[in-house]
PDB file of C-alpha atoms in Angstrom:
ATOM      1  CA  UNK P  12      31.279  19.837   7.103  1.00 70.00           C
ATOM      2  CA  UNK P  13      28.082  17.475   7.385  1.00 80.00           C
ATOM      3  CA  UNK P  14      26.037  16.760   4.484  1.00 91.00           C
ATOM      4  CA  UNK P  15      22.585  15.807   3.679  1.00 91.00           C
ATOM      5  CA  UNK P  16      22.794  11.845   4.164  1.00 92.00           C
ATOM      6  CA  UNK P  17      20.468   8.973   2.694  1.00 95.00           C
ATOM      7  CA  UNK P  18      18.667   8.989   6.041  1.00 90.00           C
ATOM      8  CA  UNK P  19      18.418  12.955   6.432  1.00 91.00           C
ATOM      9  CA  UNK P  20      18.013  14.212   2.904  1.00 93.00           C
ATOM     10  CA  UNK P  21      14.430  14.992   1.707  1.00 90.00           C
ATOM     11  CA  UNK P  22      15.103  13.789  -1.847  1.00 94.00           C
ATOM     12  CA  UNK P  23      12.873  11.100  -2.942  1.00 95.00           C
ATOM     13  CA  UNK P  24      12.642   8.462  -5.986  1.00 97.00           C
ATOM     14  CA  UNK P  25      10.188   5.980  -6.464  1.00 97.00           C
ATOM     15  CA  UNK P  26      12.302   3.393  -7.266  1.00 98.00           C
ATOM     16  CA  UNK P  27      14.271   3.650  -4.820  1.00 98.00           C
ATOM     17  CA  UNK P  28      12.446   0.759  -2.471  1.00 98.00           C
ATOM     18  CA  UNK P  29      14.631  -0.043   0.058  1.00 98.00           C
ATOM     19  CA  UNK P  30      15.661   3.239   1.063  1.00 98.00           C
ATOM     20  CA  UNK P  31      12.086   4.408   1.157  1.00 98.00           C
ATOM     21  CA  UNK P  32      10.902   1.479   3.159  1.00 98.00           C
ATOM     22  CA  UNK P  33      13.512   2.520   5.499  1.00 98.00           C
ATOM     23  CA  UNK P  34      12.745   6.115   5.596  1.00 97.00           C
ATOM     24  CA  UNK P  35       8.950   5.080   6.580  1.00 97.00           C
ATOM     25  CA  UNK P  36      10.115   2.952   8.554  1.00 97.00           C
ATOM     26  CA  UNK P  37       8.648   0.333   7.290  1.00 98.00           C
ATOM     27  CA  UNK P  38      10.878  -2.750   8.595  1.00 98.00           C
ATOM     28  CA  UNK P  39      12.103  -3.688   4.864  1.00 98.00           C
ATOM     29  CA  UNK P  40      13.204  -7.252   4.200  1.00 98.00           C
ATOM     30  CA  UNK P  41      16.119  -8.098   1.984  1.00 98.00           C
ATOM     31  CA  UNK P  42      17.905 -11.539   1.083  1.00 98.00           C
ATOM     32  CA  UNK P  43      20.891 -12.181  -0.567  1.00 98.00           C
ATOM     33  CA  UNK P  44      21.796 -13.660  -3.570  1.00 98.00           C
ATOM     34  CA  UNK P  45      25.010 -16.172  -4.089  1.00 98.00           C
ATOM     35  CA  UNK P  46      24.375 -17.266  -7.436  1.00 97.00           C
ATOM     36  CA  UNK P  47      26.142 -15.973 -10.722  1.00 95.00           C
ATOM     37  CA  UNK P  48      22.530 -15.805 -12.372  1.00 92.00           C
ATOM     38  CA  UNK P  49      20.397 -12.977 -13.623  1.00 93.00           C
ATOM     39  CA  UNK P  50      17.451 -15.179 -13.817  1.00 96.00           C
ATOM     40  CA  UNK P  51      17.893 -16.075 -10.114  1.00 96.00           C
ATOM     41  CA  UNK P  52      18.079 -12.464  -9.770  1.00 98.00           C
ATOM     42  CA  UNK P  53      15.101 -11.791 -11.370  1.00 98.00           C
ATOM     43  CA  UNK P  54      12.736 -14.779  -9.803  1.00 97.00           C
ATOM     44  CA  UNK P  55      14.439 -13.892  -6.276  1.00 98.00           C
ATOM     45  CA  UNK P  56      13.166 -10.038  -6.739  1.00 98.00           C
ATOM     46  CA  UNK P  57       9.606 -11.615  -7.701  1.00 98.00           C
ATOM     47  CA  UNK P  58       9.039 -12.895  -4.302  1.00 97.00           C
ATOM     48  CA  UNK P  59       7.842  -9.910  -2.406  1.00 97.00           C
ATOM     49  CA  UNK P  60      11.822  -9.120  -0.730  1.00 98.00           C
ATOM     50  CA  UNK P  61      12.394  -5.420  -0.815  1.00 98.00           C
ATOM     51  CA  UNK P  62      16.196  -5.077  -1.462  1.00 98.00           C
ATOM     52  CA  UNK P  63      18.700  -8.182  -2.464  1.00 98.00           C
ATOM     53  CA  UNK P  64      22.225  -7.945  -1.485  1.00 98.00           C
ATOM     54  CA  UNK P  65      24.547  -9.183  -4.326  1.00 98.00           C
ATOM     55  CA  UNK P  66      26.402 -11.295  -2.207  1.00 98.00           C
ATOM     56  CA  UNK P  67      30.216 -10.423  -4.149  1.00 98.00           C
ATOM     57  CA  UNK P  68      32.190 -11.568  -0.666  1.00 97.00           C
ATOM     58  CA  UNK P  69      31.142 -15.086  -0.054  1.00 96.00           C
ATOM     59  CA  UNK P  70      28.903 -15.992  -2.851  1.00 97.00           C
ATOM     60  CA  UNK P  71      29.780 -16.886  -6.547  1.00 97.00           C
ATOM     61  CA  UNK P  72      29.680 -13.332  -8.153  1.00 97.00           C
ATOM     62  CA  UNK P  73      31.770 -12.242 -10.985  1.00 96.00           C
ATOM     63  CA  UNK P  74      31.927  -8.724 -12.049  1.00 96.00           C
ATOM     64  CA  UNK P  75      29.628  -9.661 -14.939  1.00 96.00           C
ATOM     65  CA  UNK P  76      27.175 -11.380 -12.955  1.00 97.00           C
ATOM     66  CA  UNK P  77      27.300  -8.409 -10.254  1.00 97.00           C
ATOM     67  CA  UNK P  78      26.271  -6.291 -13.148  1.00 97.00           C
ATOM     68  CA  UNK P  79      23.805  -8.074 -14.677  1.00 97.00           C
ATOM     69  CA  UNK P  80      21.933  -9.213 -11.471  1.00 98.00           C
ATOM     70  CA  UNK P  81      21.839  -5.415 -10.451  1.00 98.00           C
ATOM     71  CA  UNK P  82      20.062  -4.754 -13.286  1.00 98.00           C
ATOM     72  CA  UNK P  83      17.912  -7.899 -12.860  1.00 98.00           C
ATOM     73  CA  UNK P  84      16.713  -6.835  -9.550  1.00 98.00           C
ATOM     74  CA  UNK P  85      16.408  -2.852 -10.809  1.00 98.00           C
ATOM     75  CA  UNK P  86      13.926  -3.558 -13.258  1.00 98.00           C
ATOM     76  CA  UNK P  87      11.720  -5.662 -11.579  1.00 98.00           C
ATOM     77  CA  UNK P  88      11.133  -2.516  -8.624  1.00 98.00           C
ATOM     78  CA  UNK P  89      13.686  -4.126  -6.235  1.00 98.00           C
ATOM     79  CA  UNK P  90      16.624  -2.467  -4.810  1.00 98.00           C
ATOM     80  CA  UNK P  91      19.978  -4.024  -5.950  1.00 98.00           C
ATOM     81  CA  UNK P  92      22.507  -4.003  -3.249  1.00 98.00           C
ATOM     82  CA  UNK P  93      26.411  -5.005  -3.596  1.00 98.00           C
ATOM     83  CA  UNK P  94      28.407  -7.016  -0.717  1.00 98.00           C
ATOM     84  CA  UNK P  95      32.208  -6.010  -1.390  1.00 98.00           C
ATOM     85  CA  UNK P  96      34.530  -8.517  -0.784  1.00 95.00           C
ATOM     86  CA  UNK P  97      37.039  -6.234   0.504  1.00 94.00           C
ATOM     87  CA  UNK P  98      36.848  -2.424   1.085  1.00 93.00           C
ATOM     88  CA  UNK P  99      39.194  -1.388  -1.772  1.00 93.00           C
ATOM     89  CA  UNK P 100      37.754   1.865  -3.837  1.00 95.00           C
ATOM     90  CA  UNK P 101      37.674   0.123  -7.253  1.00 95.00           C
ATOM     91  CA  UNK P 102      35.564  -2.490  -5.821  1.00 97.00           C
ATOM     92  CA  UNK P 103      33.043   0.423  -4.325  1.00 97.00           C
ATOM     93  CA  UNK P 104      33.448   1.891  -7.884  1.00 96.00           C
ATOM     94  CA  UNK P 105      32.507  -1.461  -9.710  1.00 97.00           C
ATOM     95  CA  UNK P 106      29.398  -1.566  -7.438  1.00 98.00           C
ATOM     96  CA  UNK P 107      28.123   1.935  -7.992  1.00 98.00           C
ATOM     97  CA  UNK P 108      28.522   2.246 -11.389  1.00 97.00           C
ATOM     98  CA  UNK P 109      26.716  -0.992 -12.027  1.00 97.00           C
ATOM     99  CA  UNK P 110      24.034   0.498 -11.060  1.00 98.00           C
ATOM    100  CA  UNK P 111      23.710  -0.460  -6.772  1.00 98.00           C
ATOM    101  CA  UNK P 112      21.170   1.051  -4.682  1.00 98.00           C
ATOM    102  CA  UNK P 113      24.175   0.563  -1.750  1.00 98.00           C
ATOM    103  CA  UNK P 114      26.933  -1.220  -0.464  1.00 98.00           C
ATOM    104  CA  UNK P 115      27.413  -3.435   2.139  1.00 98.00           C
ATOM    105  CA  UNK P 116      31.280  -3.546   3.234  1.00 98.00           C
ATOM    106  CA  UNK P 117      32.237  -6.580   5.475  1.00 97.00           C
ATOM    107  CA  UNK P 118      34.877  -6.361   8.429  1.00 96.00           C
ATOM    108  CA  UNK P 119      35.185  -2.237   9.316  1.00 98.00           C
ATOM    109  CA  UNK P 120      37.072  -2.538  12.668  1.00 97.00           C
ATOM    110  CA  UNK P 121      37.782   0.819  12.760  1.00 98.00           C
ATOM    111  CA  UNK P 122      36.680   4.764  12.021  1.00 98.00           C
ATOM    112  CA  UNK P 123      39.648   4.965   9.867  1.00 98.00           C
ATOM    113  CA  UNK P 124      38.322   2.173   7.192  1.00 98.00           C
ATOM    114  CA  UNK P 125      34.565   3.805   7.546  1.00 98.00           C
ATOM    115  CA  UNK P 126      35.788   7.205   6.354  1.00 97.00           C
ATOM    116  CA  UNK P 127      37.698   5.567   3.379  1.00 97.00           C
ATOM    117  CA  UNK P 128      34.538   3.756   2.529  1.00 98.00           C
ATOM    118  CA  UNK P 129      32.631   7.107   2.528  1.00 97.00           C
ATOM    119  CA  UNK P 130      35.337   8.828   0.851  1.00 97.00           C
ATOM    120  CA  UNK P 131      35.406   6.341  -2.323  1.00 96.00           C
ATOM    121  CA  UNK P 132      31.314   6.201  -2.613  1.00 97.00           C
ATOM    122  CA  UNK P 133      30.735  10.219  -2.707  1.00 97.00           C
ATOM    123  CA  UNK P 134      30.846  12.137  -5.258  1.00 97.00           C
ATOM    124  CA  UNK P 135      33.128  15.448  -5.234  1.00 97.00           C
ATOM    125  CA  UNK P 136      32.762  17.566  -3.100  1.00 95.00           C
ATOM    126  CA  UNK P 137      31.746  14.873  -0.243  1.00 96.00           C
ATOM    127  CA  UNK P 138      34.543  12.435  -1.613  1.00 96.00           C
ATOM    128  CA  UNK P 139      36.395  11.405  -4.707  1.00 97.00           C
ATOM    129  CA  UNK P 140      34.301   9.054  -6.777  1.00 97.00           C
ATOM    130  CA  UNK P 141      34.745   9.519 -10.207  1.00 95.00           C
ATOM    131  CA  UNK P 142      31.942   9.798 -13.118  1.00 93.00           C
ATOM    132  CA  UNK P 143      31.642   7.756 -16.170  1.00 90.00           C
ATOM    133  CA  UNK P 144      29.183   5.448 -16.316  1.00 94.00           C
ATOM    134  CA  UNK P 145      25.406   5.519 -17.878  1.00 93.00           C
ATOM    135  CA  UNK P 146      24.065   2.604 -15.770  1.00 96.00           C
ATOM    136  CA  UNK P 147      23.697   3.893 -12.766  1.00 97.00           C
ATOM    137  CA  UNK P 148      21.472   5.947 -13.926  1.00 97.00           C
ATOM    138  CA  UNK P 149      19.469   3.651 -15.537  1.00 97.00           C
ATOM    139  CA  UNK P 150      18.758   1.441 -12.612  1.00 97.00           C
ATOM    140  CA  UNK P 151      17.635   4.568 -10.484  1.00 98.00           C
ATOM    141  CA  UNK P 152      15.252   5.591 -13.033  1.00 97.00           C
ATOM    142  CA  UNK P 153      16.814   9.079 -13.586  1.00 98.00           C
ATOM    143  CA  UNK P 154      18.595  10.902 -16.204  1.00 97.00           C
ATOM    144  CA  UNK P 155      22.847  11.350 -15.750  1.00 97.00           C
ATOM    145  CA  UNK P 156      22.531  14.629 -14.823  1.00 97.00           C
ATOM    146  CA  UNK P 157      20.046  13.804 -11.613  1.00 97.00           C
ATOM    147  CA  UNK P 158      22.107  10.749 -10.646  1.00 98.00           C
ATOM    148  CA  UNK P 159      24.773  13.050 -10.496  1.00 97.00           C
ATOM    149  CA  UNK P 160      23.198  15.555  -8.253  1.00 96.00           C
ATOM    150  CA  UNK P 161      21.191  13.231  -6.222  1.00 97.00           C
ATOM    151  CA  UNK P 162      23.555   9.947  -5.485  1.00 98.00           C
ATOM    152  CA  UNK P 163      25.608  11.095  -2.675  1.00 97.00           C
ATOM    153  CA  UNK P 164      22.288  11.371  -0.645  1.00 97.00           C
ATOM    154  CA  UNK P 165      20.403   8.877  -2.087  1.00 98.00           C
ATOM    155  CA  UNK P 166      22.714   5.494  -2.174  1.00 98.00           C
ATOM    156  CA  UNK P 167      22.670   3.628   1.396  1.00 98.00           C
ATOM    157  CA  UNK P 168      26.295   2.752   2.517  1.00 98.00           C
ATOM    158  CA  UNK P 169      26.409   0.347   4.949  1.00 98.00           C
ATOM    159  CA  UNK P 170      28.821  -1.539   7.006  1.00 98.00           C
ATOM    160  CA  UNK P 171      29.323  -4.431   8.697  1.00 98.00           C
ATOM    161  CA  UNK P 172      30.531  -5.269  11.897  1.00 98.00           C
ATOM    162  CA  UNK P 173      31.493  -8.210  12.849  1.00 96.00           C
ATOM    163  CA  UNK P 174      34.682  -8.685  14.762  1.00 96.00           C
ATOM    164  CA  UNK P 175      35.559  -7.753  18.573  1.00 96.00           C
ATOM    165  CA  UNK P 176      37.436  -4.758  17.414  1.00 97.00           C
ATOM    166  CA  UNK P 177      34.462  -3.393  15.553  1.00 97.00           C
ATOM    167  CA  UNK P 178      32.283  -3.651  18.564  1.00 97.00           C
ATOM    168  CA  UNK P 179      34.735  -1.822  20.688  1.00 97.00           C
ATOM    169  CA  UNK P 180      34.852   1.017  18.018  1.00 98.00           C
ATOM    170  CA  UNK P 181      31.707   0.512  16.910  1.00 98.00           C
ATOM    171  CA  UNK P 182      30.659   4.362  18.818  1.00 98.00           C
ATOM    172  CA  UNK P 183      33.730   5.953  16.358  1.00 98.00           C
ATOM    173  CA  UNK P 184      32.454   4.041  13.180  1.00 98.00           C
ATOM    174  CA  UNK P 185      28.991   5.231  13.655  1.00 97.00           C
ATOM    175  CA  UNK P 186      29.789   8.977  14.298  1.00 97.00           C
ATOM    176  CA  UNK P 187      31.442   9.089  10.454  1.00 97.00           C
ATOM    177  CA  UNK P 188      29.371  10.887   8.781  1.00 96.00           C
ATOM    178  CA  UNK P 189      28.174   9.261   5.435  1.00 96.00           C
ATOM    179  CA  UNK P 190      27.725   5.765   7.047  1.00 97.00           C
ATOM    180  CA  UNK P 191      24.013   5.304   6.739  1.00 98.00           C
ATOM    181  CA  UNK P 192      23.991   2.074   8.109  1.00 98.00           C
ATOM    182  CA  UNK P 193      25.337  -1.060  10.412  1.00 98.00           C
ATOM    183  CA  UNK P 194      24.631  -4.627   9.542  1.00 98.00           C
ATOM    184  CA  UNK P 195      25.979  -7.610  11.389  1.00 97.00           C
ATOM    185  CA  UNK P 196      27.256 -10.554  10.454  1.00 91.00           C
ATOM    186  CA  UNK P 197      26.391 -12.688  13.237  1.00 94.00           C
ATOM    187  CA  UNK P 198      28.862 -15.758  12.014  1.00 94.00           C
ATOM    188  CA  UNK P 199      31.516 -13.800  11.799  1.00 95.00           C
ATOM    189  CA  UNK P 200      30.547 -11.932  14.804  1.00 96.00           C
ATOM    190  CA  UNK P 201      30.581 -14.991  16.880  1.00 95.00           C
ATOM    191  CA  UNK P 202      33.545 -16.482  16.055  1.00 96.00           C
ATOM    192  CA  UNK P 203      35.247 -13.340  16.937  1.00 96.00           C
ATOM    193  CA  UNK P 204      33.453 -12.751  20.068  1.00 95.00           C
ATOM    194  CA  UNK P 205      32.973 -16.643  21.403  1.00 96.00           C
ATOM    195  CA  UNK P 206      35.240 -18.449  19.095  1.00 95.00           C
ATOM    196  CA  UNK P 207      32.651 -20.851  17.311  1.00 94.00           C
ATOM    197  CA  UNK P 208      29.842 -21.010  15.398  1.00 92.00           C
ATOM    198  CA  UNK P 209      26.500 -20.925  15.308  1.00 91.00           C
ATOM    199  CA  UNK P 210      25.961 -18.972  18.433  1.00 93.00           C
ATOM    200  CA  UNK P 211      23.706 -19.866  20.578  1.00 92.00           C
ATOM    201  CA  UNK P 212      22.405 -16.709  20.973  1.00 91.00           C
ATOM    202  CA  UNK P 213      22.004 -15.899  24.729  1.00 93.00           C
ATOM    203  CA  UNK P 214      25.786 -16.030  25.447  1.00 95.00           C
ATOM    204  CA  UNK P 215      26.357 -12.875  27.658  1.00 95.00           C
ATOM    205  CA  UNK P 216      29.387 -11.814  25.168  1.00 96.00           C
ATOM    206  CA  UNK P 217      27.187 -12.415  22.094  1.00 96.00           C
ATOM    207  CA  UNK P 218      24.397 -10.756  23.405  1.00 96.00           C
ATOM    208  CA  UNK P 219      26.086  -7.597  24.707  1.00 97.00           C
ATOM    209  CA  UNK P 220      28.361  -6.989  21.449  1.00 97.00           C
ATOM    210  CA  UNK P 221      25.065  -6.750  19.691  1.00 97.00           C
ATOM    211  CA  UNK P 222      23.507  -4.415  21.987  1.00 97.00           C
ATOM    212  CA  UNK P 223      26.456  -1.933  21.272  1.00 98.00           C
ATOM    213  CA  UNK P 224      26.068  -1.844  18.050  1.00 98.00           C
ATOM    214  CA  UNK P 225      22.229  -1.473  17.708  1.00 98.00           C
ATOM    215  CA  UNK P 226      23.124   1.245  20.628  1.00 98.00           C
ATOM    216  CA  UNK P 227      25.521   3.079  18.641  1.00 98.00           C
ATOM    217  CA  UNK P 228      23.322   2.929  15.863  1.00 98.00           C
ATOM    218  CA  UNK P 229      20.940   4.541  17.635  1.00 98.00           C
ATOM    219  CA  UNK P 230      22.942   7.096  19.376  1.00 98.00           C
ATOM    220  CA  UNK P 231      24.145   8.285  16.122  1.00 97.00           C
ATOM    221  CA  UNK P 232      20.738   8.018  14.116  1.00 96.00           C
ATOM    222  CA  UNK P 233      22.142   5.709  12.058  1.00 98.00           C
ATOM    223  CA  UNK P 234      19.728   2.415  10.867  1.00 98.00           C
ATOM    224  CA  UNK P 235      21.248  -1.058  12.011  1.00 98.00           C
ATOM    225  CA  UNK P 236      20.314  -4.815   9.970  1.00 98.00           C
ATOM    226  CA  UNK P 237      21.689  -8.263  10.563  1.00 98.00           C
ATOM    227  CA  UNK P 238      21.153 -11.508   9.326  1.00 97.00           C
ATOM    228  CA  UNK P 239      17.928 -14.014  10.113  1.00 97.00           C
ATOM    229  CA  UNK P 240      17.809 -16.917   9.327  1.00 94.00           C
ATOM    230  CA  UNK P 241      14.054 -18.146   8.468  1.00 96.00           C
ATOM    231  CA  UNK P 242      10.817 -16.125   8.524  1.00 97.00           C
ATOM    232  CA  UNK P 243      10.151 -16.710  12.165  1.00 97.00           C
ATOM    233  CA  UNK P 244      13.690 -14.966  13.074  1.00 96.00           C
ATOM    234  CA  UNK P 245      12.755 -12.546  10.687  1.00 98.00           C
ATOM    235  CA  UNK P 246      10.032 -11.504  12.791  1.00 98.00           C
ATOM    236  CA  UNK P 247      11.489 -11.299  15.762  1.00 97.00           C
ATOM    237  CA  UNK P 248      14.533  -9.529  14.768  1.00 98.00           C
ATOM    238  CA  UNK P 249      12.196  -6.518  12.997  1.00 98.00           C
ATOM    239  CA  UNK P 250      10.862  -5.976  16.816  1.00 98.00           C
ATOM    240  CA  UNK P 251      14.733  -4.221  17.454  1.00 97.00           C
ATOM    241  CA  UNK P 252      16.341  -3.747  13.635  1.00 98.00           C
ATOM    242  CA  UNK P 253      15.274  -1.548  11.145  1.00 98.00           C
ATOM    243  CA  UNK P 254      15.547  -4.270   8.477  1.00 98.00           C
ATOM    244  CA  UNK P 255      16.813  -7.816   8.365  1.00 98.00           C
ATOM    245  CA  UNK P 256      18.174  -9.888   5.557  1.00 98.00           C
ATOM    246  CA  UNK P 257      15.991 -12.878   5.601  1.00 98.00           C
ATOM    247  CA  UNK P 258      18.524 -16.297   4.329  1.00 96.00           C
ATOM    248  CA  UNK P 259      20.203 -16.616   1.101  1.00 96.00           C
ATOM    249  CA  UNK P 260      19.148 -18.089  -2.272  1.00 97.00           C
ATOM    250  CA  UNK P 261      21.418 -21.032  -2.310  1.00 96.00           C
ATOM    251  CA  UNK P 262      19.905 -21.930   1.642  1.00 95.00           C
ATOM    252  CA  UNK P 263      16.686 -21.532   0.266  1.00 95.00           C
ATOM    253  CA  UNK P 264      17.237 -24.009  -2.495  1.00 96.00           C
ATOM    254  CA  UNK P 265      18.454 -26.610  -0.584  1.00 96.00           C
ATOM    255  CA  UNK P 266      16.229 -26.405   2.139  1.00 96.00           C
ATOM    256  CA  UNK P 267      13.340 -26.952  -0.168  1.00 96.00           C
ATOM    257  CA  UNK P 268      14.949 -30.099  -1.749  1.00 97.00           C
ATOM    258  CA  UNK P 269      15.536 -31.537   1.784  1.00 97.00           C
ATOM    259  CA  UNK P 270      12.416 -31.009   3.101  1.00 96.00           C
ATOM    260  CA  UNK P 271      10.443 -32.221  -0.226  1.00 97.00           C
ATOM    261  CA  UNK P 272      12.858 -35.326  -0.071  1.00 98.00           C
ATOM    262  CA  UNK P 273      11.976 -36.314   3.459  1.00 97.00           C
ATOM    263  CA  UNK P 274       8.111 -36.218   2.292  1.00 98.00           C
ATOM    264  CA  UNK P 275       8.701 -38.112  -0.639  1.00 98.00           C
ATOM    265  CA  UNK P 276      11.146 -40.837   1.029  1.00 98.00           C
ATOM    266  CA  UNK P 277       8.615 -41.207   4.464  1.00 97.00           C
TER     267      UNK P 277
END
């Protein structure tokens, strides 16, 4: 049975930015945030970024710090989003009931792992999420009640691919219904596909694994976002992906003290 998704349902909240900006296709632009700070969090969401992803895989995220930055972000009109570091249920659980606009899973190789994903972030009858907590709620803007009724088709669930296996299933992962979106990881990506990083970016391998995934995307109506690194990337990548996520707040920090440094030691 297919259900209304986050990119087919006709539900709409306000304060849901990210999601609307993709719906209107808009060409949203997130970052994401590495810090265990809810003041980062909430001078991060004041810079114009439409969605943060609360970067729980690489960065330096507790489960307290994954809460309170999700609420950070919420209240300031930004959409909260949670990298997993692994694709375990509890962890999706954690990140919904914080309060998460979406999740952003890292490494699904296969259809197998996308429809355990799905399974673990819908409510019953779609999957097997379980109720309990009053934040999510609060961070949507809506009572219990309407979270309840409206989350399954309003939370974006997105997954990354970023290995050769994932590119060579990538058609499978994006016919699950439920996955709303792909991202890629293009680190990850190209030391799976050439065996170092950074890539270049006109290898033929490089080049063609990310052409099958924006065309599965596609092919399935499903929205596709990757990685940029500066504004100028940014740009260019919005010309093929429906959103980008521009950087990282601990690369934005130290760029700024390099470059300030060079001006003030010349």
């Amino acid at each position: 049975m297919a259900y209304p998704s986050a990119m087919t349902s006709l539900l709409h909240n306000p304060h849901l930015r990210l999601l609307n900006a993709l719906r209107s296709n808009a060409k949203p632009i997130m970052t994401f945030l590495g810090l265990p700070s809810f003041r980062t969090a909430q001078i991060v969401a004041q810079t114009g970024v439409d969605g943060i992803i609360i970067d729980c895989e690489h960065g330096h995220i507790s489960d307290d710090s994954m809460h309170s930055s999700t609420a950070a972000i919420a209240s300031l009109g930004i959409s909260p989003l949670v990298r997993l570091r692994m694709t375990h249920s509890d962890l999706v659980k954690r990140a919904l009931d914080a309060g998460a606009h979406g999740i952003v899973v890292p490494q699904i190789n296969t259809a197998e792992e996308a429809k355990a994903v799905v399974q673990c972030s819908k409510f019953p009858p779609q999957g097997s999420r379980g109720q309990g907590s009053a934040f999510p709620a609060i961070t949507h803007g809506i009572d219990i009640p309407t979270y309840l009724k409206t989350a399954n088709q309003t939370l974006i669930t997105c997954l990354q691919i970023e290995s050769k296996e994932g590119v060579q299933k990538v058609d499978e992962i994006c016919a699950v219904d439920g996955v709303d979106m792909l991202f890629i990881g293009p680190n990850d990506l190209a030391l799976s596909v050439l065996g170092y990083v950074p890539a270049k970016g006109d290898e033929p391998e490089f080049v063609d694994a990310i052409d099958r995934i924006v065309a599965a995307a596609r092919k399935h109506g499903k929205w596709v976002g990757r990685l940029s690194n500066d504004g100028e990337a940014s740009k260019e990548h919005l010309k093929v992906f429906d959103t980008v996520a521009m950087s990282y707040d601990i690369r934005g920090l130290q760029n700024w003290y390099v470059s300030e440094l060079k001006v003030a030691r010349s």
